[in-house]
Amino acid sequence: MFKVYRNIDFFDCPFPKGSKKDYSTSLGIRQCFQRILPLGSGQKFFEKLIREISLVLLTLKSRLCFSRLKPRLIPLILVLFLSIFSFDASAQRFPKPEFESGFEQEAHQLTLPRSDFMEYFDVFVLLVAMSLITWLILKKRSRKGVFWMSIFSILYFGFYREGCVCSVGSLQNIALALFNPGYKIPLTVLAFFLIPLVYALFFGRTFCAGVCPLGAIQDIFAWKPLQLKPWLQKMLGLIPFIYLGLAVLYAATATDFVICRYDPFVGFYRINAEFTMIVLGGLFLLTSIFIARPYCRFICPYGVLLNWMSRFSKYHMTITPNECIQCKLCENSCPFGAIEIPEVSVPKEPKKKSVRRFVSLALIIPALAILGAWTGAQFHENLAMVHPKVKLAEEVFIINENGGFDENNTENETLEIDAYRRSGQAAEELYAEAEIILKQFYTGGIWLGGFLGLVFGFTLAGLSLFRYREDYEPNKGECLSCARCMDYCPVEKEITVKN
Amino acid sequence: MSKDEKNKDLSRRDFLQKGFRLTAALSLGGLGIFLAKDASSEDGLWQIDPSKCVQCGRCATHCVVTPSAVKCLHVFDMCGYCDLCGGYFRPEAKQLHTGAENQLCPTGAIKRNFVEDPFFQYEIIDELCIGCGKCVAGCDAFGNGSLQLQVSHDICVNCNQCAIATNCPADAFERVPSSKKNISKGFSGGEDV
């Protein structure tokens, strides 16, 4: 019977891929017809008709070849004939038999996902963990407490939840939800995005300190941290903005979630990760021995948002519990270079010079933004090539330019091309879809470039800002509230003895 | 710098801080309310649309879980209970019996049970299924398409970005709300129970 199938030739179908492959020769009678008949709506009926007839022919043909087949199949054939007139596109080739032996069909065994309640429980755990660590940092001033919270996060959010309830990745869901009304964001994801930001707005980046499993695992590896040169730190600190911009662009265009795709530690938490992921994560962990928390400081896109919030935080942690005595003991205690030294006296600049600087900055910042927007627009096609549809359209275009599909030589085709060919979609339709995506990327490229231009401009402006400061203070934006510096401060908490 | 000047400077700094904090709080709140209005209380899951699936075999190789969380689901209501099953037997099968050389499934994950003459029931052994889709291709080509690839939600770790979805050549993976955890084609049997 199968032999018969393999030799279907009554329509001389242009068969799809891989004549050697088990089924692909005989694959898709449906698809054969799709290719023979242009898929105009008027011909739909005709197509259906021929398809039904062909099925009957098939059954008949096999019937002739295999005398083994039971005569019971004759009514089956009749049913098939009848189905020609039913016009039901999804008609079965072999309808379900009516069993005479009283056979009871089994129920379908569909697998159940983790219950939604557990997702809300995760949000609850996050809330408790955030409150607890904030209390440990701000009230208890306990580095030990932060350390144990890190261990808890590694165990719960890391190994137990396998790194996939993640505030860092949630920003992509937000971007997707904002730009694609079709996507309904789960409330739990929204909560995971907002809770750490709200805490950062009031208490600083306590999420980074020991709740984020990505940060926690790096933090316990920070054994011999080196102090980076400030200029290097500033330069590397620009990477997260680029990453953030790209992540939002790709999520908003529903292309890919790059943050999740290149998450370096999720492989450790799942234990059975791909080789590249293990290498990537391993490199990050090795680096974090000397350069503390490289991912958090120089890659993490969510860190950018937390940084912005934390800058305006109301109750940010302080190095000293009381008044700073300028002992300088904490000066080198921060592995992240986030402690700012006092700047009391700065030589007064001539007014002319500062005015000139102000004017030049006021010109440079918009110029950078415009330049960035222009560059982004120029590169929108390169950015869009990541989108599978655009890539496919490009490949199909090249094939069509070179004389169309070679039906006889389909061995070297990619699966994408193969799948596209089997779908029977018209090239023009595909190009039109790709064109829409390209337009999105054009707009997105302008915004991305403009945003990056502004970031570069403001970073430049920040370099020439003088900020009066008497004491040793954490840089509220960059401080990860890890509480290491507190142990270096010799000042005791004030003991107020009243009466 | 005199003391008054310093105080004035600090208060300006405080004022700016307060203003920015208020702005940030309002924008966070606004974003939250805007998205919460349209948010779903259910969790999102990944699922395969069988009508788009082309059985390329990447489900077996690209899942972060080994063996893959994608498994074959047999929709019994769609099955014709054929003796000669395109999903069970290899195309070159010489005999129609359960010998390993006749079977299409590389892991022998389909169990063939005799029901009554000439009908057989085919049952997927989930523990053995690796989600390669070979049987699905066979059933699609010759049978009713009752064998379909579906994500097993008890195994799936529900990655925010499904690794198979990014590699699916047919764009058959979708985010679905947890109440609609299965997408089926064809007959009522594939719908949720």
mmCIF file of C-alpha atoms in Angstrom, chain A residues 4 33 35 164 181 194 198-199 206 236 247 267 342 365 367 369 419 427 482:
data_model
loop_
_atom_site.group_PDB
_atom_site.id
_atom_site.type_symbol
_atom_site.label_atom_id
_atom_site.label_comp_id
_atom_site.label_asym_id
_atom_site.label_seq_id
_atom_site.Cartn_x
_atom_site.Cartn_y
_atom_site.Cartn_z
ATOM 1 C CA VAL A 4 1.368 2.717 -4.159
ATOM 2 C CA PHE A 33 -3.221 20.505 -5.372
ATOM 3 C CA ARG A 35 0.468 23.929 -6.340
ATOM 4 C CA CYS A 164 12.181 31.938 34.405
ATOM 5 C CA PRO A 181 -2.477 44.963 21.345
ATOM 6 C CA LEU A 194 6.894 46.879 38.549
ATOM 7 C CA VAL A 198 8.816 50.764 42.872
ATOM 8 C CA TYR A 199 11.147 49.545 45.607
ATOM 9 C CA THR A 206 17.667 46.474 46.874
ATOM 10 C CA LEU A 236 31.375 50.050 29.695
ATOM 11 C CA ALA A 247 15.849 44.453 23.532
ATOM 12 C CA GLY A 267 21.667 27.369 31.874
ATOM 13 C CA PRO A 342 33.954 64.153 48.813
ATOM 14 C CA ILE A 365 23.402 66.751 22.735
ATOM 15 C CA ALA A 367 23.268 66.904 17.368
ATOM 16 C CA ALA A 369 20.447 62.595 19.030
ATOM 17 C CA ALA A 419 8.253 25.175 5.139
ATOM 18 C CA ALA A 427 5.808 35.596 -2.807
ATOM 19 C CA CYS A 482 25.033 45.106 48.684
#
